Short mmCIF file of C-alpha atoms and ligand atoms in Angstrom, two decimals:
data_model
loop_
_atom_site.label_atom_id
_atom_site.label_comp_id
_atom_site.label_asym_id
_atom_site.label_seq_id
_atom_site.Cartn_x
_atom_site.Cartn_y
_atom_site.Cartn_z
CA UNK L 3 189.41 -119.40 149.28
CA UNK L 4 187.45 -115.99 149.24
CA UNK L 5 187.15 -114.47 145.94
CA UNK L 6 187.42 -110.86 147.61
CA UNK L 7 191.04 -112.00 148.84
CA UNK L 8 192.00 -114.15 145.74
CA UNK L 9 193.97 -113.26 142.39
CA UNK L 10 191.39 -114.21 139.20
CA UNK L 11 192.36 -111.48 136.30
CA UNK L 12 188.86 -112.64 134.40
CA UNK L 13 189.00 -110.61 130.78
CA UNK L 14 185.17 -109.32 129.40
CA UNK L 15 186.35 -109.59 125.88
CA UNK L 16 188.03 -112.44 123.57
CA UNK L 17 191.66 -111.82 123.29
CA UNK L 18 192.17 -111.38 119.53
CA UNK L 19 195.03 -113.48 118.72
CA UNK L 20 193.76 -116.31 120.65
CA UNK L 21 193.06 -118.95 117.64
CA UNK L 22 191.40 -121.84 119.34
CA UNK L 23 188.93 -121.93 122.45
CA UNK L 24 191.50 -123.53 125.13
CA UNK L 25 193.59 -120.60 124.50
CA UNK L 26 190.98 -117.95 124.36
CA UNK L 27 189.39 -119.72 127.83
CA UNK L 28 192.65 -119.69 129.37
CA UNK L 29 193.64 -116.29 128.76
CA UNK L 30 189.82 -114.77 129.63
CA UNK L 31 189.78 -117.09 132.43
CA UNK L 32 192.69 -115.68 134.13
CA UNK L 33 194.98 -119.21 134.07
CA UNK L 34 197.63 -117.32 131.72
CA UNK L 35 199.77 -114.72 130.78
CA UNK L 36 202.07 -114.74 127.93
CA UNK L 37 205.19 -113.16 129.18
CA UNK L 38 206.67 -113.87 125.34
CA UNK L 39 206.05 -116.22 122.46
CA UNK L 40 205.55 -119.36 123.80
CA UNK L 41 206.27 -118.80 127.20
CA UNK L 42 203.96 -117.98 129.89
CA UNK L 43 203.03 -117.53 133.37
CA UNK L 44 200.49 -119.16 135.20
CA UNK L 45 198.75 -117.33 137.53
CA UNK L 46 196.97 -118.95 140.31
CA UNK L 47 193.90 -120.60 138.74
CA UNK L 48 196.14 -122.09 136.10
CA UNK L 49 198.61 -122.92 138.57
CA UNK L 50 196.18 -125.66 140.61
CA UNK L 51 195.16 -127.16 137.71
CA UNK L 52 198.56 -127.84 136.27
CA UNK L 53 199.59 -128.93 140.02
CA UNK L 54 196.58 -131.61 139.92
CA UNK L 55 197.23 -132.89 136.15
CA UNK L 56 200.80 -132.87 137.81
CA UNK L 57 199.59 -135.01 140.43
CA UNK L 58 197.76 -137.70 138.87
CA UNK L 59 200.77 -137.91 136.26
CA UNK L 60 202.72 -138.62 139.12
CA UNK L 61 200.30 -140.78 141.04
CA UNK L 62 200.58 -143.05 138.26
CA UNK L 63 204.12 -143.04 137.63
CA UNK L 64 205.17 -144.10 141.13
CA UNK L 65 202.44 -147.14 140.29
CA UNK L 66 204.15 -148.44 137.55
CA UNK L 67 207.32 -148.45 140.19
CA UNK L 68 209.28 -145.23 138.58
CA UNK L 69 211.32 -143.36 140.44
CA UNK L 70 210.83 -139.69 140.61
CA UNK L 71 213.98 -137.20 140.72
CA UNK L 72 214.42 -133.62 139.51
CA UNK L 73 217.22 -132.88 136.53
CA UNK L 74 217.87 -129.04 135.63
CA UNK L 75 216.58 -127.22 132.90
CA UNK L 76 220.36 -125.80 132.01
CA UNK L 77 222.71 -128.73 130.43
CA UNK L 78 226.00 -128.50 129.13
CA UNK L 79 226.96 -128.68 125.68
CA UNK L 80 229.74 -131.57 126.14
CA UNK L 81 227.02 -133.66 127.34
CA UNK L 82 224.51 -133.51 123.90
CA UNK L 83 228.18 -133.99 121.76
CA UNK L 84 228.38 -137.58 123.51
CA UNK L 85 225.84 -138.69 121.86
CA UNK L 86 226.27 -136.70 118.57
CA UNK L 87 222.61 -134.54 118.80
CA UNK L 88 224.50 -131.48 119.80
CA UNK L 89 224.30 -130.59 116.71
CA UNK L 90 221.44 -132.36 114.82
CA UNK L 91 219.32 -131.02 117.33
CA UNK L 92 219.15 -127.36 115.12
CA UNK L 93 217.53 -124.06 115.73
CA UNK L 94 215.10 -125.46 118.24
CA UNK L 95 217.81 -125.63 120.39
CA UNK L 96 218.61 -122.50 123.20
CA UNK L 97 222.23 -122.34 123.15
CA UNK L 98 223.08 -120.23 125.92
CA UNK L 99 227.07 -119.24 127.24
CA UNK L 100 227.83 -118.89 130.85
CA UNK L 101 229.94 -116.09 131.74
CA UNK L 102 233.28 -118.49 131.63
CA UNK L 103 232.31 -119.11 128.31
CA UNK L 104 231.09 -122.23 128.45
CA UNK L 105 228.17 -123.64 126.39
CA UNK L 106 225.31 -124.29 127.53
CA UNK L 107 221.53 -125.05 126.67
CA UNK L 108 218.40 -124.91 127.99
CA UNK L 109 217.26 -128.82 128.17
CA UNK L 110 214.52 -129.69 125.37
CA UNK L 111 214.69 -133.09 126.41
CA UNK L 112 216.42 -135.41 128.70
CA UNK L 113 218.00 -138.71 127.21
CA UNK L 114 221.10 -137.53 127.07
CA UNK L 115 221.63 -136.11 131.16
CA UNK L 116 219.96 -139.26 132.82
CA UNK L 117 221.95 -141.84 130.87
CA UNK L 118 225.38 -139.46 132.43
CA UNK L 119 223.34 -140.29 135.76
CA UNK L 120 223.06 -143.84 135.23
CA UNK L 121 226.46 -144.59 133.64
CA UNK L 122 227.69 -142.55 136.82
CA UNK L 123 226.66 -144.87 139.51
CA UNK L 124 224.58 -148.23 137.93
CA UNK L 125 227.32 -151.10 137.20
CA UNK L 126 225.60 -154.39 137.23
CA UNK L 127 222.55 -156.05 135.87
CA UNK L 128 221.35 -156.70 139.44
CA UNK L 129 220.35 -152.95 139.98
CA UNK L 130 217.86 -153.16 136.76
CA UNK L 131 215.05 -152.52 136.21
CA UNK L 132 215.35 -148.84 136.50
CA UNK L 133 212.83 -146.23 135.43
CA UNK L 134 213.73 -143.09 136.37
CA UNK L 135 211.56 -139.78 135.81
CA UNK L 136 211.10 -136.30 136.69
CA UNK L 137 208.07 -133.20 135.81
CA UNK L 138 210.28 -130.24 134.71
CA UNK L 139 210.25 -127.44 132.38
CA UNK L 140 211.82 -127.49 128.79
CA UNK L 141 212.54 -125.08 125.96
CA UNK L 142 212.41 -125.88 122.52
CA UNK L 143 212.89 -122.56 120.41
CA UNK L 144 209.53 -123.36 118.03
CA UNK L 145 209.50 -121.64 115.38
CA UNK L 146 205.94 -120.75 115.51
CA UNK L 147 204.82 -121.05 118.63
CA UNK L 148 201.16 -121.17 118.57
CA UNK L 149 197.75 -122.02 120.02
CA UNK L 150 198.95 -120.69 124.10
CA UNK L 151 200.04 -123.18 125.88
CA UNK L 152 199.57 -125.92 123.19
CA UNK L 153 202.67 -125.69 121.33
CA UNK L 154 204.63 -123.39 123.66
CA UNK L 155 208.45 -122.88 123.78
CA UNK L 156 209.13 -123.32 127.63
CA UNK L 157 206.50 -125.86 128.79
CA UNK L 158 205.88 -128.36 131.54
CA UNK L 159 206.94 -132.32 130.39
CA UNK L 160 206.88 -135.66 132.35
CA UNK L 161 209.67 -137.55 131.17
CA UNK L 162 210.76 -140.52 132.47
CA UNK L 163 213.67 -143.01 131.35
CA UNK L 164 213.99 -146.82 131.25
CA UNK L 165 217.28 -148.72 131.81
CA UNK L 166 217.11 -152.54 131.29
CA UNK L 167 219.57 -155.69 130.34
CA UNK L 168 217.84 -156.65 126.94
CA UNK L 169 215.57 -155.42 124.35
CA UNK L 170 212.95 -158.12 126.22
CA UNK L 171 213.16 -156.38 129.79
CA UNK L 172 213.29 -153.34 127.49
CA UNK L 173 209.73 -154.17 126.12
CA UNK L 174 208.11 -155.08 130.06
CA UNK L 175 209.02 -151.41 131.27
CA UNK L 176 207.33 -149.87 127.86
CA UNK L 177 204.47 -152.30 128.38
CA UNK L 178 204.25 -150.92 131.74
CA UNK L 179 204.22 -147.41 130.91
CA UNK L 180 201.66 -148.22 128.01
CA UNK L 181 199.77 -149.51 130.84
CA UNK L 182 200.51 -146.30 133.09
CA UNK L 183 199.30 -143.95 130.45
CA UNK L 184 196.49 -145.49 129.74
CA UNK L 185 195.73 -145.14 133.26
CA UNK L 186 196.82 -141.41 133.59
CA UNK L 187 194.86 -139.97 131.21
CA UNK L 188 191.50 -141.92 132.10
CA UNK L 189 191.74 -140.41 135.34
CA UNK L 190 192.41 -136.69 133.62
CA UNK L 191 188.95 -138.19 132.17
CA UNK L 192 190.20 -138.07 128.54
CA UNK L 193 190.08 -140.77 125.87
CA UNK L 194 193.91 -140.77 125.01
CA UNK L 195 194.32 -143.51 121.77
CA UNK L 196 197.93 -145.27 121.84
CA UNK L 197 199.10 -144.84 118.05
CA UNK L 198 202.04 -145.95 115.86
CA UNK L 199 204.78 -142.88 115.65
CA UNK L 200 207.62 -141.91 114.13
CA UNK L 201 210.28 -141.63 117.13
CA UNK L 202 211.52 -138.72 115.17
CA UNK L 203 214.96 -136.69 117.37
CA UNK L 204 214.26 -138.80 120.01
CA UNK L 205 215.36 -141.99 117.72
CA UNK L 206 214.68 -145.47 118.15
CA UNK L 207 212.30 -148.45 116.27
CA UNK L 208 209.23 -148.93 118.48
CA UNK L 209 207.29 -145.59 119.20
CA UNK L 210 203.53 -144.42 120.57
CA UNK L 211 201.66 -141.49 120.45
CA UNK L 212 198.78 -141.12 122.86
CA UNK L 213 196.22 -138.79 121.05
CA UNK L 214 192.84 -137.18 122.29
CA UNK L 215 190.67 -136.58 119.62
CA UNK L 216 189.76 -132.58 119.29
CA UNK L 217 188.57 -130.36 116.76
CA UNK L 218 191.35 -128.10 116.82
CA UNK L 219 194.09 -131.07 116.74
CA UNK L 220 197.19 -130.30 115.37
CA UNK L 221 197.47 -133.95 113.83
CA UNK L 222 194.92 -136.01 111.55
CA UNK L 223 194.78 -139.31 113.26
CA UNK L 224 192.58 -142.45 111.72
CA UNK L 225 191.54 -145.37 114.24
CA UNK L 226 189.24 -147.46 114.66
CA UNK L 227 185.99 -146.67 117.17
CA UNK L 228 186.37 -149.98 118.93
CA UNK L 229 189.22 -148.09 121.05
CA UNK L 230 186.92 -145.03 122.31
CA UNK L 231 185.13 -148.06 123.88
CA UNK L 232 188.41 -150.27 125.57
CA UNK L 233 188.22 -150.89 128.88
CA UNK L 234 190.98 -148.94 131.40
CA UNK L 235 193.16 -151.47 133.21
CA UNK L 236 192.51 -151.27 137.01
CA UNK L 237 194.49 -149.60 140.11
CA UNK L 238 194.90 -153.26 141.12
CA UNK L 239 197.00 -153.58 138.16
CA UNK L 240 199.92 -155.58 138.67
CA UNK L 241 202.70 -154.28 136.91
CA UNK L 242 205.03 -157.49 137.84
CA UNK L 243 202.84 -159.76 136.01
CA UNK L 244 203.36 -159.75 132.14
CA UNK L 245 201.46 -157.11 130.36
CA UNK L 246 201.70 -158.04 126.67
CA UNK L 247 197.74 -159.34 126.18
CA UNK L 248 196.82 -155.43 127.78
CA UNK L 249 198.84 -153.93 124.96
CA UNK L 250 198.36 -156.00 122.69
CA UNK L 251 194.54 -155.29 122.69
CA UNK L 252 195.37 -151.97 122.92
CA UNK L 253 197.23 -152.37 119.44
CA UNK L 254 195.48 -154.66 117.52
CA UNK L 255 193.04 -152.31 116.45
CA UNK L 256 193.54 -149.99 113.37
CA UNK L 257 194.77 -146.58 114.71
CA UNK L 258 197.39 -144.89 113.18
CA UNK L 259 198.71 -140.96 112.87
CA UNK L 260 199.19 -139.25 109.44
CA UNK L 261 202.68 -140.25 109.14
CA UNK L 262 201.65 -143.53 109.86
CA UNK L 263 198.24 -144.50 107.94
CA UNK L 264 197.71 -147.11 105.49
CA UNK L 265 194.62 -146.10 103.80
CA UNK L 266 193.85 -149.21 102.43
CA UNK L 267 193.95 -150.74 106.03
CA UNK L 268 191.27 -148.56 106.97
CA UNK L 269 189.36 -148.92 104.28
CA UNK L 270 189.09 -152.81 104.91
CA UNK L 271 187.09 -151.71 108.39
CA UNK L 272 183.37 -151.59 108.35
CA UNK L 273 182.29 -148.09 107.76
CA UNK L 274 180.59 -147.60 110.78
CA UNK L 275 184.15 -148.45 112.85
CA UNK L 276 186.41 -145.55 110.63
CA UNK L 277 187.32 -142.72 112.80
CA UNK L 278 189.40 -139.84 110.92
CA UNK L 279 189.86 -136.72 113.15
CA UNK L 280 191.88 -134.15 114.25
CA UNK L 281 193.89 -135.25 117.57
CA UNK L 282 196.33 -133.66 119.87
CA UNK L 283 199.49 -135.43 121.06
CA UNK L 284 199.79 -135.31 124.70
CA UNK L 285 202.11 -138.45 124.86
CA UNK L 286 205.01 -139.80 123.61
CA UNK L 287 206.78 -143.43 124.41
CA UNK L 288 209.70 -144.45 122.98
CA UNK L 289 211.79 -147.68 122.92
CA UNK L 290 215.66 -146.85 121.56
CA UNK L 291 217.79 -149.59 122.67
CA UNK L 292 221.40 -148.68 122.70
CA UNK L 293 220.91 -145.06 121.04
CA UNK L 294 222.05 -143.30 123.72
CA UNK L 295 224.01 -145.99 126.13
CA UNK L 296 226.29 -147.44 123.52
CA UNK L 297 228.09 -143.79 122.49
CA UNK L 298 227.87 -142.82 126.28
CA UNK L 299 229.00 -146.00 127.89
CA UNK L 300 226.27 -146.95 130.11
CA UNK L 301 226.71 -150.32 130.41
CA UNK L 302 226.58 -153.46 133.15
CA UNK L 303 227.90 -156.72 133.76
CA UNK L 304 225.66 -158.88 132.51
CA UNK L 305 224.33 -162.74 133.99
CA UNK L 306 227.37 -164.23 131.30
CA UNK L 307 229.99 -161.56 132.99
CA UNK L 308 230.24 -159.99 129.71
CA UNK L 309 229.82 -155.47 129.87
CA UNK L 310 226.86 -154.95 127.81
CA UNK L 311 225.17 -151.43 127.08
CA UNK L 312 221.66 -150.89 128.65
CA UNK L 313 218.35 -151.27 126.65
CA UNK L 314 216.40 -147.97 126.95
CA UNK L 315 212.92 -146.06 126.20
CA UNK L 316 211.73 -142.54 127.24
CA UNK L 317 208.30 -141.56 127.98
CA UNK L 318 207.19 -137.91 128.00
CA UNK L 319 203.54 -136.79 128.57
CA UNK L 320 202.83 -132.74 127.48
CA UNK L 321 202.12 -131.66 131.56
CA UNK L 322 201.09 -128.35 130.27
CA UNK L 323 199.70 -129.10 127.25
CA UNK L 324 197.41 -131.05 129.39
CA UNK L 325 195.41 -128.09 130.88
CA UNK L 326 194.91 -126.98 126.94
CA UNK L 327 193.83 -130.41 125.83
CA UNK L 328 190.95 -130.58 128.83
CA UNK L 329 189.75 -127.69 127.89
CA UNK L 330 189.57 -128.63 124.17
CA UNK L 331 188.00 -131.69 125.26
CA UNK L 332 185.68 -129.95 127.69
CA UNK L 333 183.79 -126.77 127.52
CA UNK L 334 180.88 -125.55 126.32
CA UNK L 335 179.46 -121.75 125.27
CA UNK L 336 179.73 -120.30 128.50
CA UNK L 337 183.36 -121.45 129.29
CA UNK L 338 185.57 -124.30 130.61
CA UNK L 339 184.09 -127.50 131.79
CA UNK L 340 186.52 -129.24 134.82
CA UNK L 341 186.59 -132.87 134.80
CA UNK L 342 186.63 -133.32 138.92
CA UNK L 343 190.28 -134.69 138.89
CA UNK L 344 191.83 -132.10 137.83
CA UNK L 345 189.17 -129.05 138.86
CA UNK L 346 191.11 -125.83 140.45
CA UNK L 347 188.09 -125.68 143.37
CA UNK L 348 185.75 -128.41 143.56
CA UNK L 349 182.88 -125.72 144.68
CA UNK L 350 181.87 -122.13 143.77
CA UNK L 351 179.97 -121.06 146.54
CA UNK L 352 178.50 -118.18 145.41
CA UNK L 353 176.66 -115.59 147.74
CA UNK L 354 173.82 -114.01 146.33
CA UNK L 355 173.72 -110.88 148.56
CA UNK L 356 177.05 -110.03 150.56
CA UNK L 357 176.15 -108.46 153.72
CA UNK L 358 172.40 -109.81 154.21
CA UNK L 359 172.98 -111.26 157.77
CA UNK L 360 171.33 -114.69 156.70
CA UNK L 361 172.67 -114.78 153.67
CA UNK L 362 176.55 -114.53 155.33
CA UNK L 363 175.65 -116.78 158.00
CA UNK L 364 174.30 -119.17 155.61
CA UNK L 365 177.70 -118.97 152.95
CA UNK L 366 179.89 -119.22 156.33
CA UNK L 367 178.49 -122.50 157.72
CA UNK L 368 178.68 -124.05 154.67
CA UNK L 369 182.35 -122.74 153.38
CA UNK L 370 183.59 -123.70 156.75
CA UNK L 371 181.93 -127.23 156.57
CA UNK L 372 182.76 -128.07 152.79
CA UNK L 373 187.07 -126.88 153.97
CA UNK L 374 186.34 -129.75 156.81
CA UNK L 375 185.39 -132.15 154.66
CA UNK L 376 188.04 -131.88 152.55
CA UNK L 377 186.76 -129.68 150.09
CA UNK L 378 188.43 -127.20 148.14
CA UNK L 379 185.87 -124.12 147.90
CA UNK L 380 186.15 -120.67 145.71
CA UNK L 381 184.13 -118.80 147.69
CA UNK L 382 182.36 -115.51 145.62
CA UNK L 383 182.12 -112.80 148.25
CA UNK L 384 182.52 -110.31 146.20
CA UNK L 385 179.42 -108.07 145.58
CA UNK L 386 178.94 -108.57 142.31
CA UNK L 387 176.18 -108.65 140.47
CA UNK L 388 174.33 -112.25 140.07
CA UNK L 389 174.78 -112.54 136.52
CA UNK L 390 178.14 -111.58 136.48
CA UNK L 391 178.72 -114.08 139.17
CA UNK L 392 177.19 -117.07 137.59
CA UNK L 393 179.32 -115.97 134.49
CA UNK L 394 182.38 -116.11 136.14
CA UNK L 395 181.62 -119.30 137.32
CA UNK L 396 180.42 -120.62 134.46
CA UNK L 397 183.62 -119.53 132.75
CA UNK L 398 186.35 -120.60 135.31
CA UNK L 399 184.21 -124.20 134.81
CA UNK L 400 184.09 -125.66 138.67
CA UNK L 401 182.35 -128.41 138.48
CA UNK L 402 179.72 -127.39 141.11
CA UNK L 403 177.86 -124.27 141.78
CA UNK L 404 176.30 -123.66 145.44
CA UNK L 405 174.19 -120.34 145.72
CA UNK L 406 172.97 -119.36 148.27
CA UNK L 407 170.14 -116.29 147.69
CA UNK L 408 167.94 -114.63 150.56
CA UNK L 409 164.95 -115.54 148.99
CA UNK L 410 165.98 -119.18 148.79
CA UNK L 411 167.12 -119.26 152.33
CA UNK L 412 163.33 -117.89 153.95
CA UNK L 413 162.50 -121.40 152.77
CA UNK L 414 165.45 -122.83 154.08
CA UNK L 415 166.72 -123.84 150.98
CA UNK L 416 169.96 -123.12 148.62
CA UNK L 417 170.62 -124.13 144.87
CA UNK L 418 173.00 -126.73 143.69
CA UNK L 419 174.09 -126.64 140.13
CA UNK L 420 176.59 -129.66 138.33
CA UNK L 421 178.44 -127.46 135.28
CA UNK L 422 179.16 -130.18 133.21
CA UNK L 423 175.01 -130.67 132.96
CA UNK L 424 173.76 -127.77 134.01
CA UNK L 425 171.56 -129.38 136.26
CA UNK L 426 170.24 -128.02 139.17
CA UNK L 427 168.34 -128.91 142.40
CA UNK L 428 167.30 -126.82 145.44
CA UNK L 429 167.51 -128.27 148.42
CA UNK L 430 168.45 -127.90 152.51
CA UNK L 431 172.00 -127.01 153.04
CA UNK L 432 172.34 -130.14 154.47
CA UNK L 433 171.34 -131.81 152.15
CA UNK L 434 173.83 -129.86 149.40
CA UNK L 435 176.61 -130.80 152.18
CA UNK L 436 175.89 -134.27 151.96
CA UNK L 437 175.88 -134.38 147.99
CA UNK L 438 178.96 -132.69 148.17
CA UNK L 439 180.81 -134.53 150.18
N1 5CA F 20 206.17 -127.29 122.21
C1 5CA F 20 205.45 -128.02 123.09
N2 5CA F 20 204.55 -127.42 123.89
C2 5CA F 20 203.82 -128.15 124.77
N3 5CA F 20 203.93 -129.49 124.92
C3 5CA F 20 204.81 -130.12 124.13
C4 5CA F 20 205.62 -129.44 123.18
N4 5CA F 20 206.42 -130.36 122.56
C5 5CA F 20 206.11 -131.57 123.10
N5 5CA F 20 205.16 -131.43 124.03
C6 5CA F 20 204.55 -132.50 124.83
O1 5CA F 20 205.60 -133.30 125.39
C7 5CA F 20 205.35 -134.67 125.07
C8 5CA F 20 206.68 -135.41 124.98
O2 5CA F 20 207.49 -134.75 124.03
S1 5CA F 20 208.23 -135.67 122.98
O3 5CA F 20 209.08 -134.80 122.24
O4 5CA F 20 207.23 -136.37 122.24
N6 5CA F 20 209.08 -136.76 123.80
C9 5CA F 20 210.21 -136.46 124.45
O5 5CA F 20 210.65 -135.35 124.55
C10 5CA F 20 210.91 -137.66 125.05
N7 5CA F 20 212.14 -137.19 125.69
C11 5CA F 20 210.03 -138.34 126.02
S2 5CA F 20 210.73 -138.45 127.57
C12 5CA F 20 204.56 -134.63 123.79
O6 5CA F 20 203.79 -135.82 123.63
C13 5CA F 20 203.69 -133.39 123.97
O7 5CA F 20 202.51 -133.75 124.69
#
C-alpha cells in the first residue's frame, strides 16, 4: 500500500481526554474515531488489526472443532423473557421499538438467541457435542464508558456456545476452550492468566477470566509467577483426547481476581512467587448447565430414552478490546509496538527522497518483491520529511522499518530497523529481502 494513496489521519498532539496510552496511541495513530461515547469507528489502520486479532481468534476456534455462524445484533424482547433476564438485565440494556411496535434490543450477549437455534433444530444426544460461535458486535449501554475502545458500549466479542448431554461432556468442551484460549492469546503474543470468576449476568457455577497483566488494568488480579512461565499447549493439540491434566496445571497454581482472592492463600507462597497487579479481562468462559436450556426447552433424547435439557457454557473473548490490550502490553515512548501476528503491515518501507531516480527505483524493486513474497508493505512515498517519517512509523508500530536513502544506496546498501528493539543493520537489498521474507 502507498502511503500517498492510503487513509492514516496521524494527530501531532495528545488528545486530551484520552486517559491511558492504548487510547491516546489509537486515537493519534489514526486506528479510531469516536463517533459517540463508547462507540467508534475504525478507520483503516485499526480496521487490519482488528481483522488479524479476528483471525487468529478464529483460527483457533475452528481448532478446538467450533462451528462458526453469524447471529444479529437486533433480538427480540420475547426471546430474553424466556429465560427471565429481560428484565434483570437493567439499564445496560438498548431497548429499542420497531415501527410495529415491537420490542426490541440491541444484543449484549448471546445465550439466550443460540439456545432458540438449538432447541429449533437439535433433538437427540447423537448430534452433541455442539459448540457453536460467531465474532459480532454488541451493545451494552455502560454507564461510563471509558478508556476508548477498552470499555466501549458497541464493541467487537467472540462468543461461542457449548451444547452437551451432561455436566461431564459439559466440562470436555470448557476444557477445550481453556485449551483454545490459551492458545489464542499466545499467538496475539500476550501472557493471558486463566483466573477464578464470578459468572456474574451470565450465571452459572464454574467460571474463568483470562487476564493480561497491564498497568492501566481495570482489575487487581493476584497469581502466582509460576504461570507467566507455563508452557502453551501445541497446534498438534488433540482436542479428542482428555484435557483435564492441561487445565489442571493451568489451575493449580494460586491466581485469583479481586472478587476472588484469599489473602491468606497468597500469603502461604514464597515471596518471590506473589504477583499482585493490575490486569485487563479480555476473556470470559463460563460453564451454566441448564440456566438457559431448562426455561427454554432445549432438550434431547438421551442414551436411557428419557428428554433431558442440554448442559451448556459460553465463551466470549473482548475482539476489540484486544487491539487496546496489545497496545497496553506493547509500546514504548515513541508509539505502538506490533507483535507480528497481529501487525497492520508487516513493513514500512520508507523512501528517503521521493523522486531521486535511484532512490524510486530502489523502493520499487523492493515493494514489488516484498507484495510477491507475501508481504504486506506500507509503503511511505510521501515527501515528507525524514524525521517525520521515522515518527510516523515509529508511532503506527510496524514491526520492521526498511529505508532506503540516496546516500545509502551509492554503496549499495539500505537500512533495516526491528521496532520492537530498535535494532538496526545496513545491508544489500537482497540481503533485507531475504531477512524479510
Ligand atoms: N464494554 C466492553 N467493551 C469492550 N470489551 C468488552 C466489554 N464488555 C466485555 N468485553 C469483552 O468481552 C468479553 C466477554 O464478555 S463477558 O461478558 O465476559 N462474557 C459474555 O458476554 C458471555 N456471553 C461469553 S460468550 C470480556 O472478557 C471482555 O474481554
Amino acid at each position: 500500500m502507498r502511503l500517498s494513496r492510503y487513509f492514516l489521519p496521524i494527530l501531532k498532539e495528545t488528545p486530551k481526554e484520552a486517559e491511558i496510552v492504548s487510547h491516546r496511541l489509537m486515537l493519534r495513530a489514526g486506528m479510531i474515531r469516536q463517533q459517540s461515547a463508547g462507540i467508534y469507528s475504525w478507520l483503516p489502520l485499526g480496521h487490519r488489526v482488528l481483522t488479524r486479532i479476528g483471525q487468529i481468534v478464529r483460527e483457533e476456534q475452528n481448532r478446538a472443532g467450533a462451528l462458526e455462524l453469524l447471529m444479529p445484533t437486533i433480538q427480540s424482547a420475547d426471546l430474553w423473557r424466556e429465560s427471565g433476564r429481560y428484565d434483570d438485565y437493567g439499564k445496560e440494556m438498548l431497548r429499542i421499538e420497531d415501527r410495529h411496535e415491537r420490542e426490541m434490543l440491541y444484543g449484549p450477549t448471546n445465550e439466550e438467541m443460540i439456545t432458540e437455534i438449538f432447541r429449533s433444530y437439535v433433538r437427540s444426544y447423537r448430534d452433541l457435542p455442539l459448540n457453536l460461535y460467531h465474532i459480532q458486535w454488541k451493545f451494552r449501554d455502560e454507564v461510563r464508558p471509558r478508556f476508548g475502545v477498552m470499555r466501549g458500549r458497541e464493541f467487537l466479542m467472540k462468543d461461542a456456545y457449548s451444547f452437551d448431554v451432561d455436566q461431564e461432556a459439559a466440562r470436555h468442551a470448557y476444557n477445550k476452550m481453556f485449551v483454545a484460549y490459551l492458545r489464542t492469546f499466545a499467538r496475539l503474543g500476550l501472557k493471558a492468566i486463566p483466573m477464578r470468576a464470578d459468572s456474574g449476568p451470565i450465571g452459572g457455577d464454574m467460571s474463568h477470566e483470562f487476564i493480561i497483566l497491564a498497568a492501566t488494568g481495570e482489575s487487581q488480579v493476584f497469581c502466582d509467577k509460576a504461570l507467566l512461565e507455563m508452557p502453551i499447549p501445541g497446534e498438534d493439540t488433540d482436542f479428542d483426547a482428555d484435557l483435564t491434566p492441561v487445565v489442571k496445571s493451568w489451575t493449580s497454581h494460586y491466581a485469583a481476581t479481586e472478587e476472588k482472592h484469599d489473602e491468606a492463600a497468597f500469603a502461604a507462597l514464597p515471596e518471590d512467587a506473589r504477583v499482585a497487579a493490575r490486569g485487563i479481562e479480555v476473556g470470559h468462559i463460563f460453564y451454566f448447565g441448564t440456566k438457559y436450556s431448562e426455561p427454554m426447552g432445549a432438550k434431547v433424547a438421551t442414551p436411557d430414552g428419557a428428554e433431558r435439557p442440554v448442559h451448556m457454557g459460553s465463551y466470549g473473548v473482548g475482539v476489540s478490546r484486544l487491539a487496546a490490550g496489545l497496545i497496553e502490553a506493547s509500546h514504548d515512548e515513541q508509539g505502538i509496538i506490533w507483535p507480528d501476528s497481529v501487525a497492520p503491515f508487516d513493513v514500512g518501507l520508507i523512501s528517503l527522497k521521493v523522486g531521486d531516480a535511484k532512490v524510486d527505483a530502489a523502493c520499487a524493486d523492493l515493494y514489488e518483491k516484498l507484495g510477491k513474497a507475501g508481504r504486506d508493505v506500507l509503503y511511505d512515498d510521501t515527501d515528507g520529511r525524514p524525521g517525520a517519517k521515522f515518527a510516523t512509523m515509529d508511532l503506527i508500530g510496524l514491526p520492521w522499518q526498511l529505508i532506503v536513502g540516496p546516500k545509502g544506496l551509492n554503496d549499495g546498501l539500505v537500512e533495516l530497523k526491528r521496532r520492537a528493539t530498535g535494532e538496526r543493520e545496513t545491508l544489500t537489498p537482497e540481503a533485507a529481502l531475504n531477512k524479510l521474507t
